[in-house]
PDB file of C-alpha atoms in Angstrom:
ATOM      1  CA  MET A   1     -13.526  44.600  29.703  1.00 42.00           C
ATOM      2  CA  ALA A   2     -15.541  42.529  27.248  1.00 42.00           C
ATOM      3  CA  ALA A   3     -16.855  40.330  30.055  1.00 42.00           C
ATOM      4  CA  ALA A   4     -17.895  43.379  32.068  1.00 45.00           C
ATOM      5  CA  ASN A   5     -19.599  44.869  29.023  1.00 46.00           C
ATOM      6  CA  PHE A   6     -21.429  41.588  28.412  1.00 45.00           C
ATOM      7  CA  SER A   7     -22.569  41.506  32.040  1.00 70.00           C
ATOM      8  CA  TYR A   8     -23.835  45.097  31.778  1.00 77.00           C
ATOM      9  CA  LYS A   9     -25.769  44.258  28.613  1.00 82.00           C
ATOM     10  CA  LYS A  10     -27.271  41.191  30.276  1.00 82.00           C
ATOM     11  CA  VAL A  11     -28.398  43.201  33.313  1.00 83.00           C
ATOM     12  CA  ALA A  12     -29.818  45.950  31.063  1.00 86.00           C
ATOM     13  CA  PHE A  13     -31.716  43.319  29.073  1.00 90.00           C
ATOM     14  CA  CYS A  14     -33.095  41.662  32.238  1.00 87.00           C
ATOM     15  CA  VAL A  15     -34.224  45.017  33.675  1.00 89.00           C
ATOM     16  CA  THR A  16     -35.910  46.070  30.420  1.00 92.00           C
ATOM     17  CA  ALA A  17     -37.511  42.666  29.830  1.00 94.00           C
ATOM     18  CA  ALA A  18     -38.756  42.434  33.427  1.00 93.00           C
ATOM     19  CA  LEU A  19     -40.305  45.909  33.256  1.00 95.00           C
ATOM     20  CA  ILE A  20     -42.001  45.320  29.889  1.00 96.00           C
ATOM     21  CA  SER A  21     -43.299  41.808  30.659  1.00 96.00           C
ATOM     22  CA  CYS A  22     -44.550  42.682  34.169  1.00 95.00           C
ATOM     23  CA  VAL A  23     -46.282  45.871  33.013  1.00 96.00           C
ATOM     24  CA  LEU A  24     -47.912  44.011  30.104  1.00 97.00           C
ATOM     25  CA  ASN A  25     -49.007  41.233  32.472  1.00 96.00           C
ATOM     26  CA  VAL A  26     -50.899  43.755  34.625  1.00 95.00           C
ATOM     27  CA  PHE A  27     -52.181  45.547  31.498  1.00 96.00           C
ATOM     28  CA  PHE A  28     -53.786  42.377  30.076  1.00 96.00           C
ATOM     29  CA  LEU A  29     -55.049  41.410  33.542  1.00 95.00           C
ATOM     30  CA  GLU A  30     -56.905  44.727  33.766  1.00 95.00           C
ATOM     31  CA  LYS A  31     -58.226  44.321  30.201  1.00 96.00           C
ATOM     32  CA  LEU A  32     -59.509  40.872  31.142  1.00 95.00           C
ATOM     33  CA  ILE A  33     -61.070  41.975  34.442  1.00 93.00           C
ATOM     34  CA  SER A  34     -62.710  44.947  32.685  1.00 93.00           C
ATOM     35  CA  ALA A  35     -64.213  42.621  30.053  1.00 94.00           C
ATOM     36  CA  GLU A  36     -65.269  39.822  32.454  1.00 94.00           C
ATOM     37  CA  LYS A  37     -64.885  40.540  36.183  1.00 88.00           C
ATOM     38  CA  ASN A  38     -65.972  36.998  37.170  1.00 89.00           C
ATOM     39  CA  SER A  39     -62.999  35.362  35.427  1.00 93.00           C
ATOM     40  CA  SER A  40     -60.738  35.375  38.516  1.00 92.00           C
ATOM     41  CA  ASN A  41     -60.630  31.582  39.075  1.00 94.00           C
ATOM     42  CA  LEU A  42     -59.851  30.849  35.429  1.00 96.00           C
ATOM     43  CA  ILE A  43     -57.079  33.472  35.460  1.00 95.00           C
ATOM     44  CA  THR A  44     -55.553  31.888  38.560  1.00 95.00           C
ATOM     45  CA  ALA A  45     -55.842  28.336  37.187  1.00 96.00           C
ATOM     46  CA  SER A  46     -54.250  29.235  33.824  1.00 96.00           C
ATOM     47  CA  GLY A  47     -51.306  30.954  35.511  1.00 94.00           C
ATOM     48  CA  PHE A  48     -50.697  27.981  37.808  1.00 96.00           C
ATOM     49  CA  LEU A  49     -50.950  25.515  34.919  1.00 96.00           C
ATOM     50  CA  LEU A  50     -48.488  27.330  32.639  1.00 95.00           C
ATOM     51  CA  ILE A  51     -45.801  27.706  35.306  1.00 95.00           C
ATOM     52  CA  ALA A  52     -46.354  24.102  36.466  1.00 96.00           C
ATOM     53  CA  ILE A  53     -45.841  22.810  32.895  1.00 96.00           C
ATOM     54  CA  ASP A  54     -42.628  24.842  32.580  1.00 95.00           C
ATOM     55  CA  GLY A  55     -41.358  23.457  35.904  1.00 96.00           C
ATOM     56  CA  LEU A  56     -42.347  19.917  34.965  1.00 97.00           C
ATOM     57  CA  ILE A  57     -40.198  20.096  31.819  1.00 96.00           C
ATOM     58  CA  PHE A  58     -37.203  22.192  32.920  1.00 95.00           C
ATOM     59  CA  THR A  59     -37.017  21.866  36.721  1.00 95.00           C
ATOM     60  CA  SER A  60     -38.255  18.401  37.716  1.00 96.00           C
ATOM     61  CA  LYS A  61     -37.566  16.947  34.247  1.00 96.00           C
ATOM     62  CA  PHE A  62     -40.813  14.971  34.423  1.00 96.00           C
ATOM     63  CA  PHE A  63     -40.240  14.110  38.108  1.00 94.00           C
ATOM     64  CA  THR A  64     -36.882  12.460  37.423  1.00 96.00           C
ATOM     65  CA  VAL A  65     -35.163  15.068  39.629  1.00 96.00           C
ATOM     66  CA  LYS A  66     -35.826  14.395  43.304  1.00 94.00           C
ATOM     67  CA  PRO A  67     -36.898  17.515  45.255  1.00 94.00           C
ATOM     68  CA  ILE A  68     -34.286  18.782  47.710  1.00 94.00           C
ATOM     69  CA  VAL A  69     -36.962  20.065  50.110  1.00 93.00           C
ATOM     70  CA  PRO A  70     -39.221  17.112  51.094  1.00 93.00           C
ATOM     71  CA  LEU A  71     -42.763  17.716  49.857  1.00 91.00           C
ATOM     72  CA  ARG A  72     -44.294  17.261  53.321  1.00 91.00           C
ATOM     73  CA  HIS A  73     -42.442  20.398  54.448  1.00 91.00           C
ATOM     74  CA  ASN A  74     -44.020  22.336  51.587  1.00 89.00           C
ATOM     75  CA  ALA A  75     -47.631  21.376  52.362  1.00 92.00           C
ATOM     76  CA  LEU A  76     -48.603  24.443  54.434  1.00 93.00           C
ATOM     77  CA  LEU A  77     -46.684  26.806  52.138  1.00 93.00           C
ATOM     78  CA  VAL A  78     -48.392  25.390  49.042  1.00 93.00           C
ATOM     79  CA  PHE A  79     -51.867  25.643  50.608  1.00 94.00           C
ATOM     80  CA  ILE A  80     -51.356  29.272  51.673  1.00 95.00           C
ATOM     81  CA  PHE A  81     -49.894  30.132  48.260  1.00 94.00           C
ATOM     82  CA  PHE A  82     -52.989  28.693  46.562  1.00 95.00           C
ATOM     83  CA  LEU A  83     -55.408  30.587  48.842  1.00 95.00           C
ATOM     84  CA  SER A  84     -53.407  33.792  48.507  1.00 94.00           C
ATOM     85  CA  ASN A  85     -53.443  33.747  44.700  1.00 93.00           C
ATOM     86  CA  LEU A  86     -57.103  32.741  44.607  1.00 93.00           C
ATOM     87  CA  GLY A  87     -58.087  35.562  46.959  1.00 94.00           C
ATOM     88  CA  ASN A  88     -55.878  38.042  45.140  1.00 92.00           C
ATOM     89  CA  ASN A  89     -57.743  37.618  41.852  1.00 91.00           C
ATOM     90  CA  LEU A  90     -61.150  36.992  43.463  1.00 92.00           C
ATOM     91  CA  ALA A  91     -61.032  40.474  45.027  1.00 93.00           C
ATOM     92  CA  PHE A  92     -61.738  42.023  41.602  1.00 91.00           C
ATOM     93  CA  LYS A  93     -65.187  40.425  41.674  1.00 89.00           C
ATOM     94  CA  TYR A  94     -66.111  42.598  44.672  1.00 90.00           C
ATOM     95  CA  HIS A  95     -65.658  46.078  43.194  1.00 85.00           C
ATOM     96  CA  ILE A  96     -61.995  46.410  44.101  1.00 90.00           C
ATOM     97  CA  PRO A  97     -60.464  48.789  41.525  1.00 90.00           C
ATOM     98  CA  MET A  98     -57.128  47.848  40.001  1.00 91.00           C
ATOM     99  CA  THR A  99     -55.540  50.992  41.454  1.00 91.00           C
ATOM    100  CA  LEU A 100     -56.411  50.019  45.045  1.00 92.00           C
ATOM    101  CA  HIS A 101     -55.355  46.430  44.316  1.00 92.00           C
ATOM    102  CA  MET A 102     -51.877  47.649  43.231  1.00 91.00           C
ATOM    103  CA  ILE A 103     -51.476  49.937  46.237  1.00 91.00           C
ATOM    104  CA  PHE A 104     -52.509  47.177  48.658  1.00 89.00           C
ATOM    105  CA  LYS A 105     -49.924  44.808  47.153  1.00 85.00           C
ATOM    106  CA  SER A 106     -47.317  47.548  47.564  1.00 83.00           C
ATOM    107  CA  GLY A 107     -48.052  47.483  51.295  1.00 84.00           C
ATOM    108  CA  SER A 108     -46.513  44.042  51.777  1.00 85.00           C
ATOM    109  CA  LEU A 109     -43.559  45.590  53.649  1.00 83.00           C
ATOM    110  CA  MET A 110     -45.959  46.560  56.443  1.00 87.00           C
ATOM    111  CA  SER A 111     -47.296  43.030  56.930  1.00 90.00           C
ATOM    112  CA  SER A 112     -43.788  41.559  56.554  1.00 89.00           C
ATOM    113  CA  LEU A 113     -42.450  43.781  59.345  1.00 90.00           C
ATOM    114  CA  LEU A 114     -45.327  42.912  61.690  1.00 91.00           C
ATOM    115  CA  LEU A 115     -44.974  39.163  61.128  1.00 91.00           C
ATOM    116  CA  GLY A 116     -41.183  39.411  61.280  1.00 90.00           C
ATOM    117  CA  ALA A 117     -41.400  41.094  64.680  1.00 91.00           C
ATOM    118  CA  LEU A 118     -44.083  38.731  66.017  1.00 92.00           C
ATOM    119  CA  LEU A 119     -42.974  35.359  64.614  1.00 91.00           C
ATOM    120  CA  LEU A 120     -39.244  35.748  63.970  1.00 87.00           C
ATOM    121  CA  LYS A 121     -38.624  38.086  66.957  1.00 89.00           C
ATOM    122  CA  ARG A 122     -36.723  40.529  64.764  1.00 88.00           C
ATOM    123  CA  LYS A 123     -35.737  44.006  65.872  1.00 89.00           C
ATOM    124  CA  TYR A 124     -36.204  46.913  63.475  1.00 89.00           C
ATOM    125  CA  THR A 125     -34.970  50.487  63.455  1.00 89.00           C
ATOM    126  CA  ILE A 126     -37.205  53.466  64.195  1.00 92.00           C
ATOM    127  CA  THR A 127     -36.938  54.443  60.506  1.00 89.00           C
ATOM    128  CA  LYS A 128     -38.515  51.158  59.439  1.00 89.00           C
ATOM    129  CA  TYR A 129     -41.397  51.561  61.887  1.00 92.00           C
ATOM    130  CA  VAL A 130     -41.964  55.132  60.657  1.00 93.00           C
ATOM    131  CA  SER A 131     -41.954  53.889  57.054  1.00 91.00           C
ATOM    132  CA  VAL A 132     -44.513  51.188  57.898  1.00 91.00           C
ATOM    133  CA  VAL A 133     -46.784  53.768  59.581  1.00 93.00           C
ATOM    134  CA  THR A 134     -46.449  55.923  56.423  1.00 94.00           C
ATOM    135  CA  ILE A 135     -47.371  52.949  54.197  1.00 92.00           C
ATOM    136  CA  THR A 136     -50.356  52.114  56.452  1.00 92.00           C
ATOM    137  CA  ILE A 137     -51.628  55.721  56.308  1.00 95.00           C
ATOM    138  CA  GLY A 138     -51.297  55.596  52.507  1.00 94.00           C
ATOM    139  CA  ILE A 139     -53.330  52.386  52.268  1.00 93.00           C
ATOM    140  CA  ILE A 140     -56.023  53.797  54.593  1.00 93.00           C
ATOM    141  CA  LEU A 141     -56.282  56.990  52.512  1.00 94.00           C
ATOM    142  CA  CYS A 142     -56.559  55.062  49.229  1.00 93.00           C
ATOM    143  CA  THR A 143     -59.107  52.660  50.717  1.00 91.00           C
ATOM    144  CA  TYR A 144     -61.236  55.527  51.995  1.00 91.00           C
ATOM    145  CA  ALA A 145     -61.020  57.341  48.643  1.00 89.00           C
ATOM    146  CA  SER A 146     -61.989  54.148  46.762  1.00 88.00           C
ATOM    147  CA  SER A 147     -64.993  53.505  49.025  1.00 81.00           C
ATOM    148  CA  GLU A 148     -66.617  56.887  48.327  1.00 71.00           C
ATOM    149  CA  GLN A 149     -69.856  56.881  46.333  1.00 51.00           C
ATOM    150  CA  ALA A 150     -69.598  57.764  42.655  1.00 51.00           C
ATOM    151  CA  PRO A 151     -71.793  60.796  41.806  1.00 49.00           C
ATOM    152  CA  SER A 152     -73.936  58.824  39.298  1.00 50.00           C
ATOM    153  CA  GLU A 153     -74.885  56.009  41.699  1.00 53.00           C
ATOM    154  CA  THR A 154     -78.068  55.760  43.766  1.00 51.00           C
ATOM    155  CA  ALA A 155     -77.998  55.066  47.505  1.00 54.00           C
ATOM    156  CA  ALA A 156     -79.374  51.510  47.004  1.00 51.00           C
ATOM    157  CA  VAL A 157     -76.713  50.600  44.438  1.00 51.00           C
ATOM    158  CA  THR A 158     -74.007  52.128  46.605  1.00 65.00           C
ATOM    159  CA  ASN A 159     -75.152  50.123  49.650  1.00 74.00           C
ATOM    160  CA  ILE A 160     -74.874  46.817  47.742  1.00 72.00           C
ATOM    161  CA  LYS A 161     -71.513  47.766  46.274  1.00 80.00           C
ATOM    162  CA  TYR A 162     -70.223  48.897  49.678  1.00 83.00           C
ATOM    163  CA  LYS A 163     -71.024  45.512  51.255  1.00 87.00           C
ATOM    164  CA  GLU A 164     -69.267  43.733  48.393  1.00 90.00           C
ATOM    165  CA  PHE A 165     -66.377  46.208  48.642  1.00 90.00           C
ATOM    166  CA  ILE A 166     -65.873  45.188  52.299  1.00 92.00           C
ATOM    167  CA  ILE A 167     -65.652  41.529  51.194  1.00 94.00           C
ATOM    168  CA  GLY A 168     -63.080  42.449  48.550  1.00 93.00           C
ATOM    169  CA  LEU A 169     -61.146  44.507  51.080  1.00 93.00           C
ATOM    170  CA  SER A 170     -61.107  41.548  53.496  1.00 95.00           C
ATOM    171  CA  LEU A 171     -59.713  39.342  50.711  1.00 95.00           C
ATOM    172  CA  LEU A 172     -56.933  41.876  50.036  1.00 94.00           C
ATOM    173  CA  LEU A 173     -56.032  42.024  53.727  1.00 95.00           C
ATOM    174  CA  PHE A 174     -55.957  38.233  53.917  1.00 95.00           C
ATOM    175  CA  THR A 175     -53.727  37.899  50.841  1.00 95.00           C
ATOM    176  CA  LEU A 176     -51.430  40.671  52.118  1.00 92.00           C
ATOM    177  CA  PHE A 177     -50.707  38.875  55.394  1.00 94.00           C
ATOM    178  CA  ALA A 178     -50.823  35.401  53.803  1.00 94.00           C
ATOM    179  CA  SER A 179     -48.079  36.422  51.349  1.00 90.00           C
ATOM    180  CA  SER A 180     -45.951  37.778  54.190  1.00 91.00           C
ATOM    181  CA  TYR A 181     -46.492  34.619  56.235  1.00 94.00           C
ATOM    182  CA  MET A 182     -45.337  32.649  53.202  1.00 92.00           C
ATOM    183  CA  GLY A 183     -42.132  34.675  53.379  1.00 89.00           C
ATOM    184  CA  VAL A 184     -41.673  33.557  56.997  1.00 91.00           C
ATOM    185  CA  LEU A 185     -42.219  29.897  56.043  1.00 92.00           C
ATOM    186  CA  GLN A 186     -39.793  30.208  53.108  1.00 89.00           C
ATOM    187  CA  GLU A 187     -37.127  31.679  55.383  1.00 89.00           C
ATOM    188  CA  ARG A 188     -37.483  28.773  57.785  1.00 90.00           C
ATOM    189  CA  LEU A 189     -37.260  26.243  54.947  1.00 91.00           C
ATOM    190  CA  ALA A 190     -34.242  28.048  53.458  1.00 89.00           C
ATOM    191  CA  ALA A 191     -32.466  28.007  56.828  1.00 90.00           C
ATOM    192  CA  ARG A 192     -32.940  24.233  57.008  1.00 92.00           C
ATOM    193  CA  PHE A 193     -32.593  23.088  53.388  1.00 93.00           C
ATOM    194  CA  GLY A 194     -30.997  26.039  51.560  1.00 91.00           C
ATOM    195  CA  LYS A 195     -32.506  28.237  48.846  1.00 87.00           C
ATOM    196  CA  HIS A 196     -33.989  26.459  45.813  1.00 90.00           C
ATOM    197  CA  PRO A 197     -36.216  29.065  44.085  1.00 88.00           C
ATOM    198  CA  ARG A 198     -36.845  27.129  40.853  1.00 91.00           C
ATOM    199  CA  GLU A 199     -37.905  24.025  42.743  1.00 93.00           C
ATOM    200  CA  SER A 200     -40.127  26.074  45.040  1.00 91.00           C
ATOM    201  CA  LEU A 201     -41.693  27.887  42.078  1.00 92.00           C
ATOM    202  CA  PHE A 202     -42.582  24.588  40.400  1.00 95.00           C
ATOM    203  CA  TYR A 203     -44.051  22.772  43.408  1.00 95.00           C
ATOM    204  CA  ASN A 204     -45.928  25.857  44.653  1.00 94.00           C
ATOM    205  CA  HIS A 205     -47.766  25.949  41.315  1.00 95.00           C
ATOM    206  CA  ALA A 206     -48.011  22.222  40.532  1.00 96.00           C
ATOM    207  CA  LEU A 207     -49.162  20.780  43.858  1.00 96.00           C
ATOM    208  CA  PRO A 208     -52.250  23.052  44.235  1.00 95.00           C
ATOM    209  CA  LEU A 209     -53.627  22.128  40.776  1.00 96.00           C
ATOM    210  CA  PRO A 210     -55.954  19.385  42.182  1.00 95.00           C
ATOM    211  CA  PHE A 211     -57.576  22.050  44.419  1.00 94.00           C
ATOM    212  CA  PHE A 212     -59.084  23.616  41.298  1.00 96.00           C
ATOM    213  CA  LEU A 213     -61.313  20.520  40.976  1.00 95.00           C
ATOM    214  CA  PHE A 214     -63.374  21.982  43.831  1.00 95.00           C
ATOM    215  CA  LEU A 215     -64.016  24.974  41.577  1.00 94.00           C
ATOM    216  CA  HIS A 216     -64.987  22.928  38.521  1.00 95.00           C
ATOM    217  CA  LYS A 217     -68.524  24.343  38.258  1.00 95.00           C
ATOM    218  CA  ASP A 218     -67.301  27.921  38.347  1.00 95.00           C
ATOM    219  CA  LEU A 219     -64.467  27.146  35.917  1.00 96.00           C
ATOM    220  CA  ALA A 220     -66.899  25.413  33.519  1.00 97.00           C
ATOM    221  CA  GLU A 221     -69.159  28.469  33.591  1.00 96.00           C
ATOM    222  CA  GLN A 222     -66.234  30.806  32.936  1.00 96.00           C
ATOM    223  CA  ILE A 223     -64.968  28.628  30.076  1.00 97.00           C
ATOM    224  CA  SER A 224     -68.436  28.780  28.510  1.00 97.00           C
ATOM    225  CA  ILE A 225     -68.440  32.587  28.759  1.00 96.00           C
ATOM    226  CA  PHE A 226     -64.952  32.744  27.246  1.00 97.00           C
ATOM    227  CA  ASN A 227     -65.975  30.436  24.384  1.00 96.00           C
ATOM    228  CA  SER A 228     -68.964  32.630  23.532  1.00 96.00           C
ATOM    229  CA  SER A 229     -66.972  35.878  23.453  1.00 96.00           C
ATOM    230  CA  GLU A 230     -66.545  37.671  20.133  1.00 95.00           C
ATOM    231  CA  PRO A 231     -63.939  36.048  17.816  1.00 95.00           C
ATOM    232  CA  MET A 232     -60.837  38.082  17.076  1.00 92.00           C
ATOM    233  CA  GLU A 233     -58.032  37.486  14.607  1.00 90.00           C
ATOM    234  CA  VAL A 234     -54.644  36.740  16.153  1.00 88.00           C
ATOM    235  CA  PRO A 235     -51.988  39.040  14.611  1.00 82.00           C
ATOM    236  CA  LEU A 236     -49.382  37.351  12.355  1.00 81.00           C
ATOM    237  CA  ILE A 237     -51.107  33.951  12.595  1.00 83.00           C
ATOM    238  CA  GLY A 238     -54.457  34.965  11.128  1.00 84.00           C
ATOM    239  CA  VAL A 239     -56.425  32.485  13.268  1.00 90.00           C
ATOM    240  CA  MET A 240     -59.763  33.537  14.796  1.00 94.00           C
ATOM    241  CA  VAL A 241     -59.845  33.108  18.582  1.00 95.00           C
ATOM    242  CA  PRO A 242     -62.525  34.214  21.101  1.00 96.00           C
ATOM    243  CA  TYR A 243     -61.510  37.622  22.455  1.00 96.00           C
ATOM    244  CA  LEU A 244     -61.460  36.606  26.136  1.00 97.00           C
ATOM    245  CA  TRP A 245     -59.262  33.568  25.448  1.00 97.00           C
ATOM    246  CA  LEU A 246     -56.824  35.829  23.596  1.00 95.00           C
ATOM    247  CA  LEU A 247     -56.643  38.187  26.571  1.00 96.00           C
ATOM    248  CA  LEU A 248     -56.176  35.245  28.961  1.00 97.00           C
ATOM    249  CA  ALA A 249     -53.372  33.809  26.817  1.00 95.00           C
ATOM    250  CA  CYS A 250     -51.587  37.178  26.738  1.00 95.00           C
ATOM    251  CA  ASN A 251     -51.991  37.594  30.503  1.00 96.00           C
ATOM    252  CA  ALA A 252     -50.657  34.101  31.283  1.00 95.00           C
ATOM    253  CA  PHE A 253     -47.785  34.451  28.784  1.00 95.00           C
ATOM    254  CA  PHE A 254     -46.572  37.789  30.166  1.00 96.00           C
ATOM    255  CA  GLN A 255     -47.005  36.556  33.737  1.00 95.00           C
ATOM    256  CA  TYR A 256     -44.740  33.638  32.850  1.00 94.00           C
ATOM    257  CA  LEU A 257     -42.149  35.992  31.313  1.00 95.00           C
ATOM    258  CA  CYS A 258     -42.421  38.414  34.241  1.00 94.00           C
ATOM    259  CA  ILE A 259     -41.732  35.700  36.833  1.00 91.00           C
ATOM    260  CA  ASN A 260     -38.786  34.336  34.867  1.00 90.00           C
ATOM    261  CA  PHE A 261     -37.156  37.705  34.168  1.00 91.00           C
ATOM    262  CA  VAL A 262     -37.540  38.819  37.786  1.00 89.00           C
ATOM    263  CA  PHE A 263     -35.936  35.519  38.802  1.00 85.00           C
ATOM    264  CA  GLN A 264     -33.026  36.221  36.416  1.00 84.00           C
ATOM    265  CA  LEU A 265     -32.799  39.719  37.845  1.00 85.00           C
ATOM    266  CA  THR A 266     -32.336  38.376  41.386  1.00 79.00           C
ATOM    267  CA  THR A 267     -29.405  36.242  40.191  1.00 75.00           C
ATOM    268  CA  GLU A 268     -27.738  39.004  38.121  1.00 75.00           C
ATOM    269  CA  CYS A 269     -28.396  42.143  40.191  1.00 75.00           C
ATOM    270  CA  THR A 270     -28.287  43.471  43.735  1.00 67.00           C
ATOM    271  CA  SER A 271     -31.423  43.659  45.867  1.00 65.00           C
ATOM    272  CA  LEU A 272     -31.372  47.443  45.289  1.00 64.00           C
ATOM    273  CA  THR A 273     -31.782  47.002  41.538  1.00 73.00           C
ATOM    274  CA  VAL A 274     -34.570  44.450  41.968  1.00 80.00           C
ATOM    275  CA  THR A 275     -36.400  46.731  44.426  1.00 73.00           C
ATOM    276  CA  LEU A 276     -36.070  49.690  42.051  1.00 76.00           C
ATOM    277  CA  VAL A 277     -37.367  47.680  39.086  1.00 86.00           C
ATOM    278  CA  ILE A 278     -40.376  46.360  41.037  1.00 85.00           C
ATOM    279  CA  THR A 279     -41.194  49.863  42.360  1.00 81.00           C
ATOM    280  CA  ILE A 280     -40.939  51.399  38.873  1.00 86.00           C
ATOM    281  CA  ARG A 281     -43.130  48.575  37.483  1.00 90.00           C
ATOM    282  CA  LYS A 282     -45.820  49.231  40.085  1.00 89.00           C
ATOM    283  CA  PHE A 283     -45.757  52.964  39.405  1.00 90.00           C
ATOM    284  CA  LEU A 284     -45.968  52.477  35.614  1.00 93.00           C
ATOM    285  CA  SER A 285     -48.874  50.039  36.029  1.00 94.00           C
ATOM    286  CA  LEU A 286     -50.625  52.555  38.271  1.00 93.00           C
ATOM    287  CA  LEU A 287     -50.219  55.318  35.661  1.00 93.00           C
ATOM    288  CA  ILE A 288     -51.575  53.040  32.902  1.00 95.00           C
ATOM    289  CA  SER A 289     -54.538  52.066  35.065  1.00 94.00           C
ATOM    290  CA  VAL A 290     -55.382  55.719  35.774  1.00 94.00           C
ATOM    291  CA  PHE A 291     -54.719  57.328  32.389  1.00 94.00           C
ATOM    292  CA  TYR A 292     -55.349  54.488  29.894  1.00 94.00           C
ATOM    293  CA  PHE A 293     -58.198  52.638  31.610  1.00 93.00           C
ATOM    294  CA  GLY A 294     -59.629  55.823  33.124  1.00 91.00           C
ATOM    295  CA  ASN A 295     -59.893  54.500  36.673  1.00 90.00           C
ATOM    296  CA  ARG A 296     -61.079  57.045  39.214  1.00 86.00           C
ATOM    297  CA  PHE A 297     -58.052  58.455  41.044  1.00 91.00           C
ATOM    298  CA  THR A 298     -58.607  61.504  43.217  1.00 91.00           C
ATOM    299  CA  VAL A 299     -56.151  63.831  44.959  1.00 94.00           C
ATOM    300  CA  LEU A 300     -56.596  61.670  48.072  1.00 94.00           C
ATOM    301  CA  HIS A 301     -55.566  58.625  46.023  1.00 93.00           C
ATOM    302  CA  TRP A 302     -52.385  60.390  44.866  1.00 95.00           C
ATOM    303  CA  ILE A 303     -51.515  61.417  48.447  1.00 95.00           C
ATOM    304  CA  GLY A 304     -52.099  57.835  49.601  1.00 94.00           C
ATOM    305  CA  ALA A 305     -50.046  56.405  46.732  1.00 93.00           C
ATOM    306  CA  GLY A 306     -47.249  58.864  47.564  1.00 93.00           C
ATOM    307  CA  CYS A 307     -47.277  57.663  51.171  1.00 94.00           C
ATOM    308  CA  VAL A 308     -47.115  53.995  50.075  1.00 92.00           C
ATOM    309  CA  PHE A 309     -44.287  54.450  47.543  1.00 89.00           C
ATOM    310  CA  GLY A 310     -42.442  56.931  49.769  1.00 90.00           C
ATOM    311  CA  GLY A 311     -42.737  54.639  52.786  1.00 89.00           C
ATOM    312  CA  SER A 312     -41.503  51.704  50.698  1.00 85.00           C
ATOM    313  CA  ALA A 313     -38.439  53.721  49.591  1.00 83.00           C
ATOM    314  CA  MET A 314     -37.796  54.697  53.219  1.00 84.00           C
ATOM    315  CA  PHE A 315     -38.138  51.073  54.404  1.00 82.00           C
ATOM    316  CA  THR A 316     -35.646  49.731  51.861  1.00 72.00           C
ATOM    317  CA  GLU A 317     -33.310  52.719  52.459  1.00 71.00           C
ATOM    318  CA  LEU A 318     -33.051  53.330  48.726  1.00 62.00           C
ATOM    319  CA  HIS A 319     -31.728  56.848  49.251  1.00 58.00           C
ATOM    320  CA  ASN A 320     -28.732  55.683  51.330  1.00 59.00           C
ATOM    321  CA  LEU A 321     -28.043  52.784  48.946  1.00 55.00           C
ATOM    322  CA  LEU A 322     -28.121  55.085  45.916  1.00 54.00           C
ATOM    323  CA  LEU A 323     -25.774  57.583  47.601  1.00 54.00           C
ATOM    324  CA  SER A 324     -23.318  54.823  48.549  1.00 55.00           C
ATOM    325  CA  ARG A 325     -23.367  53.486  44.976  1.00 53.00           C
ATOM    326  CA  LYS A 326     -22.777  57.005  43.582  1.00 52.00           C
ATOM    327  CA  LYS A 327     -19.741  57.422  45.870  1.00 53.00           C
ATOM    328  CA  LYS A 328     -18.328  54.069  44.702  1.00 54.00           C
ATOM    329  CA  ASP A 329     -18.755  55.112  41.067  1.00 53.00           C
TER     330      ASP A 329
END
């Protein structure tokens, strides 16, 4: 009884910690993008560096632990992971609102099904195809609603923004399918070498670090902007730090916690629980983006978001899983 109680407390802690850390990660990301929309490369680099340092110490133990999956088999996966993360954050530079960004990322089930059918020759039920069509309709509705001209903008400004919006949209589409293709590659590696998530997490973040050298001019410019931002006192410590660096530190820290708590969640809970937590996190982040940050979100956006979240629930058969769990209880 005590062991069961301990397990329940551990799961409850992981769920709560994952929700809080992941929501705060997105919150500070939006604060940072709102303050400096051209900071995407520095955000990506800082996230990669922090997780790589953690993996260097605790996973590879300063490269004394030999990787189970040979590095040559990880090359394509690592390159796509780098491009996907870079494009994901770069999209903000091209007038992609955070709300549309969240909804696009929620559409990963659609791209996963398409690539699963095409590359892995998988067969899916009619329900899953219907759910994917529902998700696609939701994304199209939200994209259309986000592309509409704001009442205060002139035609010339709107034309420039629309062209940049198309670039941002293309980046989101690329990252959506790139992430799903990564899933295909990971499945193939897991079938051959077994699952090693901690090792994969480390090498996926550590090996791409040299690629950031190609972005050194942009990173140097962003660092200069961050250095010149208004100083702000860090709570409890009392040290003055440039505001943008403080936001970046908070974003990277909560991203690190989010990844680790979600990882713990996958080891402690069923896939149902993990799916529920991720869905709730996305919905909470969406609400914060709309009501706290005041992002434009029309009735069409809400209908589209409903289609995306509803289609995702249909795809994962949450209703049937919840009913079966209730019967067991």
